[in-house]
Coordinates of C-alpha atoms and ligand atoms in Angstrom, one line a residue:
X120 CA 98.8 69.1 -63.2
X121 CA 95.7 66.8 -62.9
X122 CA 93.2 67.7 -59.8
X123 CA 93.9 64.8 -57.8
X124 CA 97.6 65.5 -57.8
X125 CA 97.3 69.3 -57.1
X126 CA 95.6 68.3 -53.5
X127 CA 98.1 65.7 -53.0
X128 CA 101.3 68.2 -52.9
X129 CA 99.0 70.8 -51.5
X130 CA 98.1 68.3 -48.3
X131 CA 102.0 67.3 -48.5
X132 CA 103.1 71.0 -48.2
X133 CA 100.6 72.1 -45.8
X134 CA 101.8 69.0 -44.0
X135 CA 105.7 70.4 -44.0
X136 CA 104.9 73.6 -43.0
X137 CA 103.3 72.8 -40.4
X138 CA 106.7 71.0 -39.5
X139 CA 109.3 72.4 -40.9
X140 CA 110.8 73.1 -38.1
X141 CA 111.7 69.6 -38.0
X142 CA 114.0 69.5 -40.8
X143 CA 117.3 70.8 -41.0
X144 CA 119.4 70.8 -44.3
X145 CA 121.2 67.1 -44.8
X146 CA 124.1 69.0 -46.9
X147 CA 124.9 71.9 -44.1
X148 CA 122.8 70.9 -41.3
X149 CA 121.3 74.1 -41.4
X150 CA 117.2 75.3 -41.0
X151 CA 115.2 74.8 -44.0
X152 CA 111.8 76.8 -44.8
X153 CA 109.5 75.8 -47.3
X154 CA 109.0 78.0 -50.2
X155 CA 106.0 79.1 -52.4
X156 CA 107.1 76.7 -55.5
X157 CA 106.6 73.8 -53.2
X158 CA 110.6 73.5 -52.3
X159 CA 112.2 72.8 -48.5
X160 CA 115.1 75.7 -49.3
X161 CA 118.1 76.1 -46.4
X162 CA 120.0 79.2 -45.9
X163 CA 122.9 78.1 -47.9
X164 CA 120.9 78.1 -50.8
X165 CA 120.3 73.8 -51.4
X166 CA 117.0 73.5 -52.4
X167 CA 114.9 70.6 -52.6
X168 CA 111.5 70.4 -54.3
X169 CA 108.1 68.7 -53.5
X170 CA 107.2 65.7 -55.6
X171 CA 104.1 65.9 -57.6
X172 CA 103.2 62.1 -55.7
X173 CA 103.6 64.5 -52.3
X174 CA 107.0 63.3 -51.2
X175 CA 110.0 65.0 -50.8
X176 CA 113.6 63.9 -51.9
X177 CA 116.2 65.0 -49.7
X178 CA 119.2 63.1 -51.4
X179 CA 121.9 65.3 -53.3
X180 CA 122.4 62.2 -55.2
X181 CA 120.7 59.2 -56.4
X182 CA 122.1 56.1 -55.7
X183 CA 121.0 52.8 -57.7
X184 CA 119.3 50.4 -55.2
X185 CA 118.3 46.7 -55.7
X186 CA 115.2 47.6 -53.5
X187 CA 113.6 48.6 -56.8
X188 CA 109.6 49.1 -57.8
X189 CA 108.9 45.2 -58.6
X190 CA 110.5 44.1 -54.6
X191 CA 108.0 46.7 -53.2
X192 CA 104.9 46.1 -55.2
X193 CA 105.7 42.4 -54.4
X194 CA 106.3 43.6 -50.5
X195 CA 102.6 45.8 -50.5
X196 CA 100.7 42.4 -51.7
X197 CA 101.8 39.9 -49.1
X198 CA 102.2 43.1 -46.8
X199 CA 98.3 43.7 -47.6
X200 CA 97.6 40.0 -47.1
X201 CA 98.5 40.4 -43.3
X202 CA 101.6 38.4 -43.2
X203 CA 103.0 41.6 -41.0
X204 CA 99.8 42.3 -38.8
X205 CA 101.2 40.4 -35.7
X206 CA 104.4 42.1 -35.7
X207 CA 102.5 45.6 -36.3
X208 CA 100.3 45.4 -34.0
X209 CA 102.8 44.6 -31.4
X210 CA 105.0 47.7 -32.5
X211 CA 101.3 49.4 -31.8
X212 CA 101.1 47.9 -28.1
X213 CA 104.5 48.5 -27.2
X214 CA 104.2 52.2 -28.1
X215 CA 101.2 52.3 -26.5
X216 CA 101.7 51.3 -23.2
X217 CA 105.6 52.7 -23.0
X218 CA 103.7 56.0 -24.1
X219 CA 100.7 55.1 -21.3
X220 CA 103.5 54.8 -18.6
X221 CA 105.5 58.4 -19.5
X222 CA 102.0 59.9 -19.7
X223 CA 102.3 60.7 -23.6
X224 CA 99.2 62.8 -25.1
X225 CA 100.8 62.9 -28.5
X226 CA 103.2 61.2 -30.2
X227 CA 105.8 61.8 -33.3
X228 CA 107.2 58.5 -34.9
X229 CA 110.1 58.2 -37.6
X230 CA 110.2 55.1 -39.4
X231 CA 113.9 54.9 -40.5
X232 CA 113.9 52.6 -43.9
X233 CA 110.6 52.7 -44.3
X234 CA 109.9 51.1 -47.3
X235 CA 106.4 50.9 -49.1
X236 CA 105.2 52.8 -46.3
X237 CA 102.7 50.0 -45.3
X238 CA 104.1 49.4 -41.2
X239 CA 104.2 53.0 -40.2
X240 CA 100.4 53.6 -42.1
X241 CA 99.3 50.8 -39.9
X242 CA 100.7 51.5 -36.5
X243 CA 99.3 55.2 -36.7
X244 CA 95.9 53.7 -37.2
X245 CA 96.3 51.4 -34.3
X246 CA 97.7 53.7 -32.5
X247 CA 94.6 56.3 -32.8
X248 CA 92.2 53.2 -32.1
X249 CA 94.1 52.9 -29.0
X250 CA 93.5 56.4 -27.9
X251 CA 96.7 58.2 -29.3
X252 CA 95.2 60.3 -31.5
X253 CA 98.0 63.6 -31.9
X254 CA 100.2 61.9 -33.8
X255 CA 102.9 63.0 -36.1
X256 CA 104.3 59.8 -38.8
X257 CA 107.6 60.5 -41.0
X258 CA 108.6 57.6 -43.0
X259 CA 112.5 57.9 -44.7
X260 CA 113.7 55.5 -47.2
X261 CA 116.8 55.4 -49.6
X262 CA 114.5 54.1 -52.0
X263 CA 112.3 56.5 -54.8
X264 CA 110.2 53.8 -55.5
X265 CA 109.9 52.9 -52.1
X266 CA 108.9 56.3 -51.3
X267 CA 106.6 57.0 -54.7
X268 CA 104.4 54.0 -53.6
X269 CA 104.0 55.0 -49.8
X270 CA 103.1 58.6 -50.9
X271 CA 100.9 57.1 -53.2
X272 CA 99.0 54.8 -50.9
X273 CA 99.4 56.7 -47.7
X274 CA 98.2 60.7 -47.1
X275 CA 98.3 63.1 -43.9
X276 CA 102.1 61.1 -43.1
X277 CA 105.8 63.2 -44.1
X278 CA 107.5 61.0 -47.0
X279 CA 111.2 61.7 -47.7
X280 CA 113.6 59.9 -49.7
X281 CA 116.4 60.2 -47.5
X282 CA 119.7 58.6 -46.0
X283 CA 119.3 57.3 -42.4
X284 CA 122.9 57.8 -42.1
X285 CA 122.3 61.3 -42.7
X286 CA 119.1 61.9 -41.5
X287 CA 117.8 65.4 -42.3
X288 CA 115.6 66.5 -39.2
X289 CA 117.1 68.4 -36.3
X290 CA 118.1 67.3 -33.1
X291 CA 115.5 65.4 -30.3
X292 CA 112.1 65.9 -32.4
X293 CA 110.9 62.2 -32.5
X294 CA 109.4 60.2 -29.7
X295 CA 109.6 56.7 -31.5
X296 CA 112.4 55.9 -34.2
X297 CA 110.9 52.2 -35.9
X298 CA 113.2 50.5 -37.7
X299 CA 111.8 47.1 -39.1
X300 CA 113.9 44.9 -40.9
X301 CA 116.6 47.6 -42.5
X302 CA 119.9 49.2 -41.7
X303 CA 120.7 50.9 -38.3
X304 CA 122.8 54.2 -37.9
X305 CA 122.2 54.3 -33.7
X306 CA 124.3 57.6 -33.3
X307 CA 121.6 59.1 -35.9
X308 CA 118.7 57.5 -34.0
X309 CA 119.8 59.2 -30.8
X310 CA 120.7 62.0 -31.9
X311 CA 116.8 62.7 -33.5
X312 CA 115.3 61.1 -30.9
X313 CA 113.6 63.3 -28.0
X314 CA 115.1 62.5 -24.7
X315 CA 112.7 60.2 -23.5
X316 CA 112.4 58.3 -26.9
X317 CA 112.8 55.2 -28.0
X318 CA 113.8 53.2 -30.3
X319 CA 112.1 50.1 -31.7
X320 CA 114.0 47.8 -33.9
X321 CA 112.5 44.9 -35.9
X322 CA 115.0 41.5 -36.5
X323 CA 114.8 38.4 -38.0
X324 CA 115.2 35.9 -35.9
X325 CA 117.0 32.2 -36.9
X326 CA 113.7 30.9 -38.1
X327 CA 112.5 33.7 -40.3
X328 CA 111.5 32.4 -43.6
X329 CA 112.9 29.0 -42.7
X330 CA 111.5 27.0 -45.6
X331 CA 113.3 29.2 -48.4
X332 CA 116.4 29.5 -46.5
X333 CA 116.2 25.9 -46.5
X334 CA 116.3 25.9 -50.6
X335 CA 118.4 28.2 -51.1
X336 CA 121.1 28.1 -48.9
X337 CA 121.3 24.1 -48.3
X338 CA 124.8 23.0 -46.9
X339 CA 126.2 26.7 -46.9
X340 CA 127.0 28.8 -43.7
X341 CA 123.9 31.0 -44.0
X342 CA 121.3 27.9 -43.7
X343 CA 121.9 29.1 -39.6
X344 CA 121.6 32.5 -39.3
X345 CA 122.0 33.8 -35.9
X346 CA 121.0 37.5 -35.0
X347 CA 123.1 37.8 -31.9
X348 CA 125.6 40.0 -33.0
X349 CA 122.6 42.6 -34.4
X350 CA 121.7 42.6 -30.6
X351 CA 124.7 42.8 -29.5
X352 CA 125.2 46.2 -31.6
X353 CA 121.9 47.5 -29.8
X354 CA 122.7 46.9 -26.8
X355 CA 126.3 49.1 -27.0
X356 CA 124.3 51.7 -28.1
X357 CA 120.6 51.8 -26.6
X358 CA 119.8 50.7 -23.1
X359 CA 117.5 47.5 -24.0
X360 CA 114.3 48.4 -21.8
X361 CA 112.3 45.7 -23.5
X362 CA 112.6 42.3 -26.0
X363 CA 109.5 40.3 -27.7
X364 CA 109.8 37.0 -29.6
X365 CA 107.1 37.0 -32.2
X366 CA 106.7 33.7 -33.7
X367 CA 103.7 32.6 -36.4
X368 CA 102.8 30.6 -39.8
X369 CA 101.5 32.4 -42.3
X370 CA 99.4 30.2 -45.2
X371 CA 100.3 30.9 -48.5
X372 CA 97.5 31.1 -51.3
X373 CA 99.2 30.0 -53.9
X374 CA 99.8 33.6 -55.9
X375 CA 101.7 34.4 -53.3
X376 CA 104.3 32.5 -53.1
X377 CA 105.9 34.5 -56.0
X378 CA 105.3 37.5 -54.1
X379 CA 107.4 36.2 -51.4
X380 CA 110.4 35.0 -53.3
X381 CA 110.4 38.9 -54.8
X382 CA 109.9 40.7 -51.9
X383 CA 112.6 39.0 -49.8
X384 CA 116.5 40.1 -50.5
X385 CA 117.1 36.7 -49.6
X386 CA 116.7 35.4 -53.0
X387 CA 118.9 38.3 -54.5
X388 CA 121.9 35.8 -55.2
X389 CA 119.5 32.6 -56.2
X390 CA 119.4 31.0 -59.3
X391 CA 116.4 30.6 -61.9
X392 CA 116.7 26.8 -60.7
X393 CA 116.7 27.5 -57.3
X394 CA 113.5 30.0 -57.8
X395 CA 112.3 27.2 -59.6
X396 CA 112.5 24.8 -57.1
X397 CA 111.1 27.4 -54.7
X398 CA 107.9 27.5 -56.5
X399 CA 107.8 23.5 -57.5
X400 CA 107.9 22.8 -53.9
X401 CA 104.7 24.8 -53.5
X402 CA 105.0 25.6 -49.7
X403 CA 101.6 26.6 -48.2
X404 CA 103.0 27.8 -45.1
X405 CA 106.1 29.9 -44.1
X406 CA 107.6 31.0 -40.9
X407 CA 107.7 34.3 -39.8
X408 CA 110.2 34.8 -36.8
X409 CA 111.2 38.2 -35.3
X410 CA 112.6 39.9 -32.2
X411 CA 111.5 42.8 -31.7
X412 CA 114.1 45.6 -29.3
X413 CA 113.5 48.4 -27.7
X414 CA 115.7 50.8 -26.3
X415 CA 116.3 54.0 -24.6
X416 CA 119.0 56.5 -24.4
Ligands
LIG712 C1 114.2 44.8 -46.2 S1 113.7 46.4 -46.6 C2 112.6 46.7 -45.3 C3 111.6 47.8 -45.7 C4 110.5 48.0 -44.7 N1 110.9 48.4 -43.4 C5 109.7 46.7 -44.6 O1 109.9 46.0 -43.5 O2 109.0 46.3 -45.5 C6 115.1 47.4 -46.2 C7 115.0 48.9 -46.5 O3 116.0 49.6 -46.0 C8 116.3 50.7 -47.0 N2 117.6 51.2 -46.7 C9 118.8 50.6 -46.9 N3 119.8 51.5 -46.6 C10 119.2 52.7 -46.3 C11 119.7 54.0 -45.9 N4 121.1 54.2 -45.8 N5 118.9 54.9 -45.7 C12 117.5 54.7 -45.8 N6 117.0 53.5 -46.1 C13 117.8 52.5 -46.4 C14 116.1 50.0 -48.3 O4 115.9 50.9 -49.3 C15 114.8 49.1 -48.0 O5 113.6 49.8 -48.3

């Protein structure tokens, strides 16, 4: 195994261990230790081994996903371009002052469908510039490739390929649960969060990505899209202690654009013509429109 790699499971493992009690077995719930051929073993015997990228796949099964490699390296370049920065660094604010008020000196965060990794990587670095230094990151996502690139990019942070309907940590260990722009399992989410945790979730709101919705889906239903009923769901399950509007324009360079159409599942269905169009209309600006929700138990 090259050098480079060699440090990279051996700062993954050391990592774990000095977790593990955080994990429990997602096929019978039970403790899992981590053994000296870099696995996470339970006591029934399931045993689950330590990439040589320094992540850790917790599934019993693959599953094909359409998030595949080519949506997250397009995701990591207009991620890297700062398109997300606003809505990070208000993620970084609200944990920060919710954490200020119930006198938090450390903090452990699980991103649940945490793609590329790039969100939760930057909130912990905002978060220790705040002052919040002891601070633990996990970022789960369905998707290897997902996970392979985050492990890749991002050290000294727990990677897992994992189910968030399953999720394979043990009761109450996390004082934040993100969860930006993917899937909810609430009952999950309370169940691993501590009881003074929250949970912060990330929606689109009507307005998000406006211009290609515009394309795409002229004259259809889903030209509106309304996210009421999303925050309807969180609020039968989380007490809503806080909501943010975050509104902006991003410009486009023009290499992006094609980024955007491939990192966004909204132009899964779209035809080559309507891709086309997409890029023939050249937009140098897009909306970007998200509520942001917080909750507690
Ligand atoms: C639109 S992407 C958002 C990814 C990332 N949070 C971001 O904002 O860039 C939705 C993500 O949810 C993940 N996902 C979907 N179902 C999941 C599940 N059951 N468990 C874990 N992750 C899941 C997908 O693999 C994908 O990475």
């Amino acid at each position: 195994m090259p050098n480079n790699e060699m440090r990279k499971i051996e700062v993954a493992k050391a990592l774990i261990m000095r977790n593990k009690e955080l994990f429990r077995c997602p096929v019978c719930e039970k403790e899992m230790v981590v053994t000296r051929t870099n696995s996470l073993l339970c006591r029934d015997g399931h045993n689950f081994d330590l990439a040589k990228q320094g992540h850790i796949n917790l599934l019993m099964k693959q599953g094909k996903s359409e998030y595949d490699k080519k949506l997250f390296a397009a995701r990591k370049v207009i991620s890297d371009s700062g398109f997300f920065d606003p809505m990070r660094h208000k993620i970084s604010t609200l944990i920060f002052e919710i954490g200020t008020e119930q006198g938090w000196t450390t903090a452990s965060l699980l991103d649940a469908g945490c793609g590329e990794g790039s969100h939760l990587a930057q909130i912990m670095i905002d978060l220790d510039e705040k002052g919040l230094n002891d601070l633990l990151g996990v970022g789960i996502d369905l998707s290897k490739e997902g996970i392979r690139l985050a492990a890749r990019d991002y050290q000294n942070m727990i990677w897992c390929v994992a189910d968030l309907t399953k999720l394979p940590f043990q009761d109450g260990q996390f004082d934040v649960v993100l969860n930006i722009l993917s899937p909810a399992n609430y009952g999950e989410f309370k169940r691993v969060l501590k009881d003074r945790g929250i949970l912060i979730k990330v929606i689109p709101a009507s307005n998000y990505l406006i211009e290609l919705r515009e394309i795409l889906y002229k004259g259809t239903d889903k030209e509106l899209y309304t996210n009421d009923s999303v925050i309807k769901l969180f609020g039968g399950s989380f007490r809503l202690i806080r909501q943010e509007q975050i509104r902006y324009k991003v410009l486009l360079k023009e290499e992006n654009l094609e980024h955007l159409v491939k990192m966004t599942p909204l132009t899964w269905n779209a035809s080559h013509q309507q891709i086309e169009e997409i890029i023939k209309a050249g937009l140098q600006s897009i909306t970007v429109a998200f509520d942001v929700l917080v909750g507690s138990k």
